[in-house]
Short mmCIF file of C-alpha atoms and ligand atoms in Angstrom, two decimals:
data_model
loop_
_atom_site.label_atom_id
_atom_site.label_comp_id
_atom_site.label_asym_id
_atom_site.label_seq_id
_atom_site.Cartn_x
_atom_site.Cartn_y
_atom_site.Cartn_z
CA MET A 24 0.30 -0.13 0.11
CA ALA A 25 2.86 2.54 1.08
CA ARG A 26 4.62 1.36 -2.05
CA LEU A 27 1.36 2.03 -4.52
CA ILE A 28 0.89 5.73 -2.44
CA LYS A 29 4.83 6.39 -3.33
CA SER A 30 4.40 5.65 -7.24
CA TYR A 31 1.12 7.71 -7.51
CA ILE A 32 2.82 10.66 -5.66
CA ALA A 33 5.80 10.25 -8.02
CA THR A 34 3.51 10.41 -10.92
CA ALA A 35 1.87 13.34 -9.61
CA LEU A 36 5.10 15.02 -9.26
CA PHE A 37 6.43 14.30 -12.69
CA LEU A 38 2.92 15.68 -14.28
CA LEU A 39 3.35 18.90 -12.21
CA LEU A 40 6.70 19.07 -13.50
CA LEU A 41 5.76 18.78 -17.01
CA LEU A 42 3.20 21.38 -16.67
CA SER A 43 5.39 23.90 -15.40
CA LEU A 44 7.67 23.66 -18.05
CA TRP A 45 4.96 23.96 -20.56
CA GLU A 46 3.75 27.25 -18.39
CA VAL A 47 7.15 28.43 -17.88
CA GLY A 48 7.75 27.98 -21.75
CA VAL A 49 4.35 29.83 -23.11
CA HIS A 50 5.10 32.61 -21.24
CA LEU A 51 8.99 32.56 -21.73
CA PHE A 52 8.55 32.39 -25.27
CA HIS A 53 5.53 34.61 -25.65
CA VAL A 54 3.50 31.65 -27.38
CA PRO A 55 0.11 33.15 -28.33
CA PHE A 56 -2.93 31.42 -26.93
CA TYR A 57 -4.45 30.56 -30.12
CA ILE A 58 -1.41 28.59 -30.92
CA LEU A 59 -0.77 26.83 -27.66
CA PRO A 60 -2.52 28.19 -24.44
CA SER A 61 -0.78 27.61 -21.20
CA PRO A 62 -2.18 25.23 -18.46
CA SER A 63 -3.46 27.95 -16.16
CA ARG A 64 -5.47 29.42 -18.80
CA ILE A 65 -6.58 26.26 -19.86
CA LEU A 66 -7.58 25.21 -16.21
CA LEU A 67 -9.50 29.09 -15.98
CA VAL A 68 -11.38 28.41 -19.11
CA PHE A 69 -12.27 25.17 -18.01
CA PHE A 70 -13.82 26.25 -14.62
CA THR A 71 -15.59 29.54 -16.26
CA ARG A 72 -17.05 27.35 -19.04
CA LEU A 73 -17.92 24.26 -17.09
CA PRO A 74 -21.79 24.71 -17.86
CA LEU A 75 -21.00 24.51 -21.63
CA LEU A 76 -18.51 21.85 -21.46
CA PHE A 77 -20.69 19.80 -19.17
CA SER A 78 -23.49 20.15 -21.01
CA HIS A 79 -21.61 19.07 -24.59
CA GLY A 80 -19.68 16.03 -22.38
CA ALA A 81 -23.15 15.23 -21.37
CA VAL A 82 -24.08 14.20 -24.61
CA THR A 83 -20.58 12.80 -25.26
CA LEU A 84 -21.02 10.41 -22.47
CA LEU A 85 -24.33 9.53 -23.25
CA GLU A 86 -23.25 8.45 -26.67
CA VAL A 87 -20.44 6.54 -25.32
CA GLY A 88 -22.39 4.70 -22.45
CA LEU A 89 -24.97 3.57 -25.15
CA GLY A 90 -22.47 2.58 -27.77
CA MET A 91 -20.54 0.56 -24.83
CA PHE A 92 -23.83 -1.10 -23.68
CA LEU A 93 -24.74 -2.08 -27.28
CA GLY A 94 -21.29 -3.25 -28.06
CA VAL A 95 -20.72 -5.32 -24.76
CA THR A 96 -24.17 -6.93 -25.01
CA GLY A 97 -23.92 -7.59 -28.80
CA GLY A 98 -20.55 -8.72 -28.52
CA ILE A 99 -21.09 -11.17 -25.73
CA THR A 100 -24.34 -12.63 -27.43
CA LEU A 101 -22.14 -13.15 -30.59
CA ALA A 102 -19.38 -14.72 -28.71
CA LEU A 103 -21.99 -17.14 -27.02
CA ILE A 104 -23.37 -17.97 -30.33
CA ILE A 105 -19.76 -18.72 -32.18
CA PHE A 106 -18.98 -20.66 -28.94
CA TYR A 107 -21.97 -22.68 -28.63
CA SER A 108 -22.36 -23.40 -32.33
CA PRO A 109 -19.64 -25.02 -34.40
CA PHE A 110 -21.24 -24.22 -37.61
CA LEU A 111 -22.48 -20.49 -37.13
CA GLU A 112 -18.43 -20.24 -35.81
CA SER A 113 -17.09 -21.58 -38.84
CA VAL A 114 -19.51 -18.78 -40.79
CA LEU A 115 -19.11 -15.99 -38.72
CA TYR A 116 -15.47 -16.00 -37.21
CA PRO A 117 -13.50 -15.43 -40.50
CA PHE A 118 -15.90 -12.29 -40.80
CA ILE A 119 -15.14 -11.15 -37.39
CA ILE A 120 -11.41 -11.74 -37.83
CA THR A 121 -10.97 -9.98 -41.25
CA SER A 122 -13.54 -7.13 -40.26
CA GLN A 123 -11.17 -6.16 -37.51
CA MET A 124 -8.83 -5.10 -40.17
CA ILE A 125 -11.14 -2.29 -41.47
CA PRO A 126 -10.72 0.54 -39.27
CA VAL A 127 -14.04 1.61 -37.51
CA PHE A 128 -12.63 5.26 -37.60
CA ALA A 129 -12.43 5.36 -41.30
CA ILE A 130 -15.85 4.24 -41.75
CA ALA A 131 -17.14 6.83 -39.36
CA PRO A 132 -18.18 9.23 -42.31
CA LEU A 133 -20.42 6.40 -43.36
CA LEU A 134 -22.20 5.88 -40.28
CA VAL A 135 -22.77 9.69 -39.98
CA ILE A 136 -24.57 9.38 -43.58
CA TRP A 137 -26.50 6.11 -42.54
CA PHE A 138 -27.31 7.28 -38.78
CA GLY A 139 -27.70 10.83 -39.09
CA TYR A 140 -26.26 13.66 -37.15
CA GLY A 141 -27.40 12.67 -33.58
CA LEU A 142 -26.95 10.42 -31.02
CA TRP A 143 -26.72 6.89 -33.26
CA SER A 144 -24.43 7.50 -35.23
CA LYS A 145 -21.91 8.18 -32.79
CA ALA A 146 -23.09 5.55 -30.53
CA THR A 147 -22.60 2.98 -33.43
CA VAL A 148 -19.02 3.95 -33.80
CA ALA A 149 -18.31 3.34 -30.02
CA ALA A 150 -20.13 0.20 -30.31
CA LEU A 151 -18.23 -1.26 -33.27
CA ILE A 152 -15.13 -0.35 -31.42
CA VAL A 153 -16.00 -1.91 -28.39
CA PHE A 154 -17.87 -5.08 -30.18
CA PHE A 155 -14.72 -6.56 -31.52
CA PRO A 156 -12.63 -6.83 -28.56
CA ILE A 157 -15.41 -8.01 -26.60
CA VAL A 158 -16.39 -11.14 -29.02
CA VAL A 159 -12.85 -12.13 -29.31
CA ASN A 160 -11.80 -11.95 -25.72
CA THR A 161 -15.39 -13.63 -24.71
CA VAL A 162 -14.96 -16.11 -27.02
CA ASP A 163 -11.10 -16.99 -25.86
CA GLY A 164 -12.44 -16.80 -22.21
CA LEU A 165 -15.05 -19.22 -22.97
CA ARG A 166 -12.41 -21.54 -24.45
CA SER A 167 -10.12 -21.37 -21.58
CA VAL A 168 -12.18 -23.69 -19.55
CA ASN A 169 -10.21 -26.52 -18.36
CA SER A 170 -12.04 -30.01 -19.56
CA GLU A 171 -11.44 -31.88 -16.21
CA THR A 172 -13.84 -29.40 -14.88
CA ILE A 173 -16.54 -29.61 -17.14
CA ASP A 174 -16.16 -33.41 -16.58
CA LEU A 175 -16.45 -32.63 -12.78
CA LEU A 176 -19.58 -30.67 -13.43
CA HIS A 177 -20.96 -33.46 -15.52
CA SER A 178 -20.46 -36.13 -12.89
CA LEU A 179 -22.21 -33.96 -10.55
CA LYS A 180 -25.09 -33.98 -13.34
CA ALA A 181 -25.01 -30.37 -13.75
CA ASN A 182 -26.89 -29.57 -17.22
CA GLU A 183 -25.58 -26.98 -19.79
CA ARG A 184 -27.16 -24.03 -17.91
CA GLN A 185 -25.33 -24.48 -14.68
CA ILE A 186 -22.23 -25.38 -16.35
CA PHE A 187 -22.22 -21.90 -17.93
CA TRP A 188 -23.31 -19.97 -14.95
CA TYR A 189 -20.93 -21.53 -12.72
CA VAL A 190 -17.97 -22.35 -14.58
CA ARG A 191 -18.16 -20.95 -18.21
CA LEU A 192 -19.01 -17.61 -17.40
CA PRO A 193 -16.77 -16.93 -14.21
CA ALA A 194 -14.07 -18.51 -16.15
CA SER A 195 -14.40 -15.71 -19.21
CA LEU A 196 -14.82 -12.55 -16.78
CA PRO A 197 -11.15 -11.99 -16.92
CA SER A 198 -11.10 -11.83 -20.45
CA ILE A 199 -14.27 -9.85 -21.04
CA PHE A 200 -12.66 -7.19 -19.07
CA SER A 201 -9.45 -7.05 -20.45
CA GLY A 202 -11.39 -6.39 -23.65
CA LEU A 203 -13.69 -4.01 -21.94
CA LYS A 204 -10.66 -2.04 -20.64
CA LEU A 205 -9.39 -1.70 -24.06
CA GLY A 206 -12.89 -0.76 -25.68
CA VAL A 207 -13.85 1.81 -23.12
CA THR A 208 -10.96 4.13 -24.01
CA LEU A 209 -11.00 3.93 -27.80
CA SER A 210 -14.82 4.10 -27.64
CA VAL A 211 -14.56 7.63 -26.45
CA VAL A 212 -12.14 8.60 -29.28
CA GLY A 213 -14.66 6.70 -31.49
CA ALA A 214 -17.50 9.22 -30.62
CA THR A 215 -15.43 12.26 -30.65
CA ILE A 216 -14.54 11.57 -34.46
CA GLY A 217 -17.95 10.62 -35.10
CA GLU A 218 -18.74 14.12 -33.92
CA TRP A 219 -15.93 16.00 -35.79
CA ILE A 220 -17.38 14.48 -38.86
CA GLY A 221 -21.16 15.78 -38.20
CA ALA A 222 -22.91 16.74 -35.01
CA ARG A 223 -24.89 19.41 -33.23
CA LYS A 224 -23.66 18.73 -30.00
CA GLY A 225 -20.83 16.79 -28.12
CA LEU A 226 -17.49 17.62 -26.90
CA GLY A 227 -15.90 16.58 -30.70
CA PHE A 228 -18.45 19.21 -31.93
CA LEU A 229 -17.35 22.17 -29.51
CA MET A 230 -13.86 21.27 -30.42
CA ILE A 231 -14.27 21.88 -34.22
CA GLN A 232 -16.05 24.72 -33.43
CA SER A 233 -13.54 26.28 -31.09
CA ASN A 234 -10.94 25.24 -33.43
CA ALA A 235 -12.40 27.32 -36.52
CA MET A 236 -12.81 30.40 -34.01
CA LEU A 237 -9.08 30.12 -32.95
CA ARG A 238 -10.42 29.29 -29.25
CA ILE A 239 -7.43 27.01 -28.80
CA ASP A 240 -7.96 27.08 -24.89
CA LEU A 241 -11.41 25.90 -25.34
CA VAL A 242 -10.03 22.86 -27.62
CA PHE A 243 -7.67 21.98 -24.86
CA ALA A 244 -10.57 22.24 -22.49
CA SER A 245 -12.85 20.04 -24.49
CA ILE A 246 -9.84 17.70 -24.61
CA LEU A 247 -9.24 17.94 -20.81
CA THR A 248 -12.91 17.06 -20.47
CA LEU A 249 -13.11 14.42 -22.79
CA SER A 250 -10.09 12.70 -20.79
CA LEU A 251 -11.97 13.09 -17.79
CA ILE A 252 -14.59 11.23 -19.26
CA GLY A 253 -12.20 8.53 -20.53
CA LEU A 254 -10.97 8.17 -17.10
CA LEU A 255 -14.38 8.14 -15.19
CA LEU A 256 -15.47 5.22 -17.52
CA PHE A 257 -12.36 3.42 -17.22
CA ALA A 258 -12.42 3.59 -13.63
CA THR A 259 -16.19 2.57 -13.36
CA VAL A 260 -14.88 -0.75 -15.31
CA ARG A 261 -12.11 -1.30 -13.15
CA ILE A 262 -14.18 -0.97 -9.88
CA ILE A 263 -16.71 -3.35 -11.31
CA GLU A 264 -13.63 -5.54 -12.33
CA LEU A 265 -12.35 -5.15 -8.85
CA ARG A 266 -15.27 -6.30 -7.27
CA LEU A 267 -16.48 -9.19 -9.58
CA LEU A 268 -12.80 -10.86 -9.64
CA GLN A 269 -11.69 -10.36 -5.80
CA TRP A 270 -10.47 -13.94 -6.07
CA ARG A 271 -7.77 -13.00 -8.54
CA ARG A 272 -6.01 -10.82 -5.85
CA PRO A 273 -5.12 -13.03 -2.98
CA ARG A 274 -5.23 -11.36 0.41
CA ARG A 275 -3.03 -13.86 1.92
CA LYS A 276 -0.17 -15.65 0.60
CA PRO A 277 -0.38 -19.50 0.59
CA LYS A 278 1.31 -21.36 3.60
CA THR A 279 4.13 -22.88 2.03
CA SER A 280 3.99 -25.86 4.77
CA GLY A 281 1.76 -28.69 4.24
CA GLY A 282 1.75 -28.87 0.62
CA ASN A 283 3.81 -28.17 -2.63
CA HIS A 284 1.19 -26.73 -5.05
CA MET B 17 -14.62 -47.71 14.99
CA ASN B 18 -15.82 -50.73 13.22
CA ASN B 19 -13.58 -52.69 10.84
CA GLU B 20 -15.79 -55.39 9.99
CA ARG B 21 -16.46 -56.13 6.35
CA THR B 22 -20.22 -55.36 6.16
CA SER B 23 -21.02 -57.70 3.42
CA SER B 24 -19.56 -58.50 0.05
CA VAL B 25 -22.57 -57.12 -2.20
CA THR B 26 -21.09 -55.41 -5.02
CA VAL B 27 -22.29 -51.70 -5.37
CA LEU B 28 -20.44 -50.61 -8.47
CA ALA B 29 -18.60 -52.98 -11.21
CA ALA B 30 -17.32 -52.90 -14.32
CA THR B 31 -17.24 -55.88 -16.67
CA GLY B 32 -15.26 -56.36 -19.79
CA ILE B 33 -14.69 -52.80 -20.35
CA THR B 34 -12.80 -51.94 -23.47
CA LYS B 35 -12.07 -48.24 -24.65
CA SER B 36 -9.65 -46.82 -27.58
CA PHE B 37 -8.98 -43.55 -28.21
CA ALA B 38 -8.89 -42.04 -31.93
CA SER B 39 -5.54 -39.94 -32.74
CA PRO B 40 -5.47 -38.65 -36.20
CA ASP B 41 -3.41 -41.30 -37.61
CA LYS B 42 -4.18 -44.30 -35.30
CA THR B 43 -6.35 -45.48 -32.81
CA ILE B 44 -4.79 -45.94 -29.32
CA PRO B 45 -6.54 -49.25 -27.29
CA VAL B 46 -6.49 -47.99 -23.74
CA LEU B 47 -8.43 -50.33 -21.81
CA SER B 48 -8.96 -53.90 -22.88
CA LYS B 49 -11.51 -56.36 -21.08
CA VAL B 50 -10.89 -54.78 -17.78
CA SER B 51 -13.31 -56.16 -14.98
CA ILE B 52 -13.39 -54.89 -11.46
CA SER B 53 -15.98 -54.71 -8.76
CA ILE B 54 -16.14 -52.60 -5.54
CA PRO B 55 -18.13 -54.34 -2.64
CA ARG B 56 -20.51 -52.38 -0.63
CA GLY B 57 -18.53 -50.57 1.97
CA ASP B 58 -15.34 -51.43 1.11
CA TRP B 59 -11.75 -49.59 0.02
CA VAL B 60 -10.64 -50.61 -3.19
CA THR B 61 -7.59 -49.53 -5.01
CA ILE B 62 -6.17 -49.35 -8.54
CA ILE B 63 -2.45 -49.39 -8.89
CA GLY B 64 -1.02 -49.47 -12.37
CA PRO B 65 1.80 -47.59 -14.67
CA SER B 66 1.12 -43.93 -15.31
CA GLY B 67 -0.28 -43.57 -18.95
CA GLY B 68 -1.83 -47.20 -18.16
CA GLY B 69 -5.39 -46.10 -18.50
CA LYS B 70 -6.70 -45.85 -14.77
CA THR B 71 -8.34 -42.44 -15.31
CA THR B 72 -10.08 -43.41 -18.37
CA LEU B 73 -11.71 -46.32 -16.54
CA VAL B 74 -12.47 -44.05 -13.38
CA LYS B 75 -14.27 -41.52 -15.74
CA ILE B 76 -16.47 -44.35 -17.51
CA LEU B 77 -17.30 -45.49 -14.00
CA ALA B 78 -18.37 -41.79 -13.42
CA GLY B 79 -20.34 -41.92 -16.52
CA ILE B 80 -17.99 -39.06 -18.35
CA LEU B 81 -17.07 -41.46 -20.83
CA ILE B 82 -18.84 -44.26 -22.93
CA PRO B 83 -16.82 -47.32 -23.02
CA ASP B 84 -16.46 -48.91 -26.60
CA SER B 85 -18.01 -52.44 -25.03
CA GLY B 86 -18.26 -53.88 -21.61
CA LYS B 87 -21.00 -52.96 -19.04
CA ILE B 88 -21.11 -50.87 -15.91
CA ILE B 89 -23.32 -52.09 -13.05
CA ILE B 90 -24.56 -50.15 -10.52
CA GLU B 91 -26.29 -51.46 -7.49
CA ALA B 92 -28.54 -48.75 -6.61
CA LYS B 93 -30.27 -48.74 -3.37
CA GLY B 94 -33.53 -47.46 -4.45
CA GLU B 95 -31.79 -44.25 -5.47
CA ASP B 96 -31.34 -43.04 -8.91
CA PRO B 97 -28.13 -45.19 -10.48
CA ARG B 98 -26.97 -41.92 -11.80
CA ARG B 99 -26.23 -40.34 -8.44
CA VAL B 100 -24.52 -43.25 -6.91
CA VAL B 101 -20.75 -42.27 -7.94
CA ALA B 102 -18.89 -39.14 -7.00
CA TYR B 103 -15.77 -38.37 -8.87
CA MET B 104 -12.76 -36.88 -7.67
CA PRO B 105 -10.54 -35.62 -10.54
CA GLN B 106 -6.66 -35.93 -10.64
CA ASN B 107 -6.28 -32.39 -10.50
CA ASP B 108 -8.08 -31.09 -7.76
CA SER B 109 -10.74 -29.05 -10.24
CA LEU B 110 -11.38 -26.23 -7.63
CA LEU B 111 -13.29 -23.39 -8.91
CA PRO B 112 -10.48 -20.40 -8.35
CA TRP B 113 -13.57 -17.89 -8.33
CA ARG B 114 -15.66 -19.70 -5.58
CA THR B 115 -14.70 -19.31 -1.83
CA SER B 116 -13.58 -22.74 0.17
CA LEU B 117 -17.31 -22.63 1.22
CA GLY B 118 -18.56 -22.11 -2.26
CA ASN B 119 -16.60 -24.96 -3.62
CA ALA B 120 -17.47 -27.30 -0.97
CA ILE B 121 -21.21 -26.63 -1.63
CA LEU B 122 -21.04 -27.11 -5.25
CA ALA B 123 -22.88 -30.31 -5.44
CA SER B 124 -25.89 -29.44 -3.06
CA GLN B 125 -26.00 -26.27 -5.16
CA ILE B 126 -26.35 -28.31 -8.61
CA GLU B 127 -29.13 -30.49 -7.06
CA GLY B 128 -30.94 -27.51 -6.05
CA ARG B 129 -30.79 -28.03 -2.24
CA SER B 130 -31.00 -25.10 0.08
CA ARG B 131 -28.04 -23.27 0.54
CA LYS B 132 -28.33 -22.62 4.02
CA GLU B 133 -28.64 -26.66 4.24
CA GLY B 134 -25.61 -27.13 2.40
CA GLN B 135 -23.66 -24.29 3.93
CA SER B 136 -23.97 -25.93 7.36
CA GLU B 137 -23.38 -29.24 6.30
CA ALA B 138 -19.96 -28.17 4.74
CA ARG B 139 -19.23 -26.23 7.82
CA GLU B 140 -19.08 -29.54 9.93
CA LEU B 141 -16.76 -31.00 7.53
CA PHE B 142 -14.40 -28.26 7.63
CA GLY B 143 -14.19 -28.59 11.10
CA ARG B 144 -13.53 -32.38 10.61
CA PHE B 145 -10.93 -31.69 8.01
CA GLY B 146 -8.88 -29.20 9.67
CA LEU B 147 -10.03 -26.62 7.62
CA ALA B 148 -12.16 -24.61 9.83
CA GLY B 149 -11.59 -20.93 9.63
CA PHE B 150 -10.51 -21.17 5.82
CA GLU B 151 -14.29 -20.83 4.77
CA ASN B 152 -13.98 -17.78 2.78
CA LEU B 153 -10.61 -17.87 1.40
CA TYR B 154 -10.08 -18.52 -2.27
CA PRO B 155 -8.64 -21.74 -3.28
CA SER B 156 -5.26 -19.72 -4.51
CA GLU B 157 -4.95 -18.79 -0.72
CA LEU B 158 -4.87 -22.46 0.34
CA SER B 159 -2.08 -24.71 0.42
CA GLY B 160 -1.69 -27.96 -1.87
CA GLY B 161 -2.65 -30.24 1.21
CA MET B 162 -5.34 -27.76 1.89
CA ARG B 163 -6.88 -27.70 -1.65
CA GLN B 164 -6.97 -31.51 -1.64
CA ARG B 165 -8.67 -31.49 1.54
CA LEU B 166 -11.17 -29.28 0.16
CA ALA B 167 -11.52 -31.19 -2.94
CA LEU B 168 -12.21 -34.10 -0.64
CA ILE B 169 -14.69 -32.36 1.09
CA ARG B 170 -16.66 -31.44 -1.99
CA THR B 171 -16.63 -34.71 -3.01
CA PHE B 172 -18.16 -36.50 0.24
CA LEU B 173 -20.77 -33.56 0.18
CA SER B 174 -22.13 -35.00 -3.23
CA HIS B 175 -23.78 -37.51 -1.02
CA ARG B 176 -23.17 -40.34 -3.22
CA GLU B 177 -22.43 -43.91 -1.99
CA VAL B 178 -19.45 -44.57 -4.20
CA LEU B 179 -16.29 -42.26 -4.25
CA LEU B 180 -14.22 -42.48 -7.09
CA LEU B 181 -10.35 -40.73 -5.91
CA ASP B 182 -8.02 -40.31 -8.98
CA GLU B 183 -4.59 -39.74 -7.25
CA PRO B 184 -6.23 -37.53 -4.74
CA LEU B 185 -2.77 -37.29 -2.78
CA GLY B 186 -1.06 -37.18 -5.68
CA SER B 187 0.59 -33.71 -5.39
CA LEU B 188 1.41 -33.87 -1.69
CA ASP B 189 4.65 -34.39 0.00
CA PRO B 190 5.19 -37.61 1.89
CA LEU B 191 4.67 -36.32 4.97
CA THR B 192 1.00 -34.36 4.34
CA ARG B 193 0.40 -37.48 2.43
CA THR B 194 0.50 -40.23 5.13
CA THR B 195 -1.25 -37.87 7.37
CA MET B 196 -3.90 -37.30 4.58
CA GLN B 197 -4.03 -41.32 4.23
CA GLU B 198 -4.74 -41.46 8.15
CA TRP B 199 -7.73 -38.91 7.86
CA LEU B 200 -9.22 -40.46 4.75
CA LEU B 201 -9.25 -43.62 6.64
CA LEU B 202 -11.09 -42.05 9.49
CA VAL B 203 -13.61 -40.31 7.18
CA TRP B 204 -14.39 -43.29 5.25
CA GLN B 205 -14.93 -45.12 8.58
CA GLU B 206 -17.17 -42.39 9.77
CA LEU B 207 -19.26 -42.09 7.12
CA GLY B 208 -19.42 -45.78 5.53
CA LYS B 209 -18.90 -44.84 2.03
CA SER B 210 -17.44 -47.22 -0.73
CA ILE B 211 -14.14 -45.90 -2.11
CA LEU B 212 -12.53 -46.55 -5.33
CA LEU B 213 -8.76 -45.12 -5.16
CA VAL B 214 -6.48 -44.67 -7.78
CA THR B 215 -2.83 -44.36 -6.75
CA HIS B 216 0.81 -45.37 -8.01
CA ASP B 217 2.07 -45.81 -4.49
CA VAL B 218 2.16 -49.25 -3.29
CA ASP B 219 2.50 -48.28 0.38
CA GLU B 220 -0.52 -46.37 0.22
CA ALA B 221 -2.60 -49.16 -1.37
CA ILE B 222 -1.71 -51.85 0.94
CA PHE B 223 -2.19 -49.48 4.06
CA LEU B 224 -5.59 -48.47 2.82
CA SER B 225 -7.56 -51.06 0.79
CA ASP B 226 -9.66 -54.07 1.43
CA LEU B 227 -8.96 -55.02 -2.15
CA ILE B 228 -6.31 -54.25 -4.65
CA TYR B 229 -6.25 -54.45 -8.34
CA LEU B 230 -3.08 -54.37 -10.45
CA PHE B 231 -3.54 -52.97 -13.69
CA SER B 232 -1.14 -53.78 -16.80
CA ARG B 233 0.33 -51.30 -19.00
CA ARG B 234 -1.47 -49.96 -21.66
CA PRO B 235 -4.06 -51.51 -23.15
CA ALA B 236 -5.03 -52.09 -19.15
CA HIS B 237 -6.17 -55.19 -17.81
CA VAL B 238 -6.45 -56.68 -14.35
CA ARG B 239 -3.20 -58.53 -13.83
CA ARG B 240 -3.87 -59.66 -10.42
CA HIS B 241 -6.17 -58.90 -7.54
CA PHE B 242 -5.23 -59.13 -3.85
CA ASN B 243 -7.62 -59.07 -0.85
CA ILE B 244 -6.40 -57.67 2.05
CA GLU B 245 -8.04 -58.92 5.47
CA LEU B 246 -5.76 -57.07 7.94
CA PRO B 247 -7.61 -55.25 10.58
CA ARG B 248 -7.30 -51.58 10.71
CA PRO B 249 -5.87 -49.41 11.82
CA ARG B 250 -2.75 -51.26 10.25
CA ALA B 251 0.88 -50.96 11.07
CA ARG B 252 2.52 -49.54 8.13
CA THR B 253 5.30 -52.09 8.68
CA ALA B 254 3.26 -55.08 9.55
CA GLN B 255 5.04 -58.24 8.01
CA SER B 256 2.04 -59.22 5.93
CA LEU B 257 2.01 -55.93 4.55
CA MET B 258 5.65 -55.85 3.62
CA GLU B 259 5.26 -59.37 1.95
CA LEU B 260 2.56 -58.06 -0.05
CA LYS B 261 4.09 -55.02 -0.86
CA THR B 262 7.51 -57.37 -2.20
CA LYS B 263 5.14 -59.33 -4.36
CA ILE B 264 3.24 -56.44 -6.02
CA LEU B 265 6.80 -54.53 -6.48
CA ASP B 266 8.38 -57.84 -8.11
CA LEU B 267 4.87 -58.07 -10.37
CA ILE B 268 5.26 -54.53 -11.83
CA HIS B 269 9.21 -55.31 -12.14
CA THR B 270 8.77 -58.60 -14.29
CA GLU B 271 6.13 -56.24 -16.60
CA THR B 272 8.66 -53.47 -16.86
CA LEU B 273 11.56 -56.21 -17.61
CA ASN B 274 9.51 -58.27 -20.15
CA GLY B 275 8.37 -55.20 -21.82
N1 ADP C 306 -9.31 -38.05 -24.44
C1 ADP C 306 -8.29 -38.72 -24.75
N2 ADP C 306 -7.96 -38.53 -25.89
C2 ADP C 306 -7.07 -39.24 -26.62
N3 ADP C 306 -6.24 -40.06 -25.89
C3 ADP C 306 -6.26 -40.04 -24.60
C4 ADP C 306 -7.52 -39.30 -23.86
N4 ADP C 306 -7.63 -39.60 -22.49
C5 ADP C 306 -6.55 -40.25 -22.46
N5 ADP C 306 -5.85 -40.73 -23.41
C6 ADP C 306 -4.46 -41.62 -23.38
O1 ADP C 306 -5.05 -42.70 -22.81
C7 ADP C 306 -4.06 -43.11 -22.07
C8 ADP C 306 -4.46 -43.39 -20.64
O2 ADP C 306 -4.42 -42.23 -20.16
P1 ADP C 306 -5.04 -42.06 -18.50
O3 ADP C 306 -6.36 -42.78 -18.71
O4 ADP C 306 -5.14 -40.99 -18.16
O5 ADP C 306 -3.98 -42.82 -17.72
P2 ADP C 306 -3.58 -43.28 -16.28
O6 ADP C 306 -4.78 -42.20 -15.65
O7 ADP C 306 -3.07 -44.48 -15.87
O8 ADP C 306 -2.29 -42.61 -16.23
C9 ADP C 306 -2.83 -42.35 -22.35
O9 ADP C 306 -1.81 -42.99 -23.13
C10 ADP C 306 -3.45 -40.99 -22.75
O10 ADP C 306 -2.48 -40.32 -23.71
MG1 MG C 307 -4.19 -40.76 -14.60
#
């Protein structure tokens, strides 16, 4: 614990150092704020324009949240279909793997055309981004189950439903969560890009607008808000993960005596 | 403690079991006309070379694998014949995401019995198995010996009449191992189960069993069987046990030499 706090302090100090260099540099070289605003100016704008940032941020958060929900439920559903049906797997899996080669960001403009300027086009971008890592990781997780464990459950006359809830699902949670943590940060980027392409609200939209008006300080304040949203979502996923996967963090070291496992 | 052999009514038997596995280029015969029988209330042990097919036979007895030919006979005393046999796999197969208690009640949960009932029953066995106080730890937080005991508790709590234990003490150091053998013996005598043990440890087999089957190399068949009438608790160094040990080791040896 003490070591953890120490490393946090070190990180914070390093961040502070970088920000100070930035601040001093901007003042020293008289960089105009429409090129690179100083951190203090960004913070000032952040706090004075908080209501504006908040209202745009809420839209982006909603898009990401909806997208993640769709991507995760869809991804897990498809993973289950693939896992339980070898036929559908042989049909679908090659598509899923190759479709991962298509960068979702590149088809974002199409999505905006198909789903409009509103919530749904961005939610779709976010959903597609989360979808693939979730499908692949969930399938991996479901497959990771040891066959001896399944034999044991069969010998206890467990049915498939029980085997799923008692064994397969818990066994695949760790890899589902690694997919989720990968997806959550990317989906914020995805929604933002969707907003750049076409939107009426949202932090991406605010960035484009501010950029056009040379309000670079507001662009930075938007980026700061986006980072906070990303952080918030990541922390939420992490907290749920820690709660559900308590068993992966032993609280107590196994005794070495009395066995050699 | 009662050591009387209650009866010689067979509770579980395998007759003429043959099984082979198909690998890409050929089929591997693993069991060749194996016949064994487990008298009700007795301790029966299988010894045999590793890779010989012991686990395969146990899985067939547990209903996990289907034999190519041969018959499994279960003498169920009125209960569902599919619920006569409990199986403890060669590795402990504990679920890492469940606490010790959660692992112990697995069978009762699968059968849809009340959680409370299952838990209180489990707690009692935790005490008897020297695991009291460890109910809420995860398997990764337990030592090897504790994990084995937990897997045994789980097996006992399935309330089956016949316990198939596949090298249950395999991963333990010799000291823990002998202690666990005594433990098992006590629990077996108290709970009145029939046990089929698989081991490659001749000492373990003769210390524990009423009946020993010596398996051949793959494809396995029964080479010999030995009845041990000696009362329990047995002295590990008793003359008759040592003679039997020599006999069994000699038999194992001749097979190795004539390979
Ligand atoms: N599912 C399987 N598929 C193919 N071969 C198997 C399978 N299970 C076991 N075998 C083979 O059968 C033989 C006997 O295995 P096993 O019953 O585990 O032996 P033992 O328990 O006596 O060590 C081994 O050679 C093993 O490779
Ligand atoms: Mg084996």
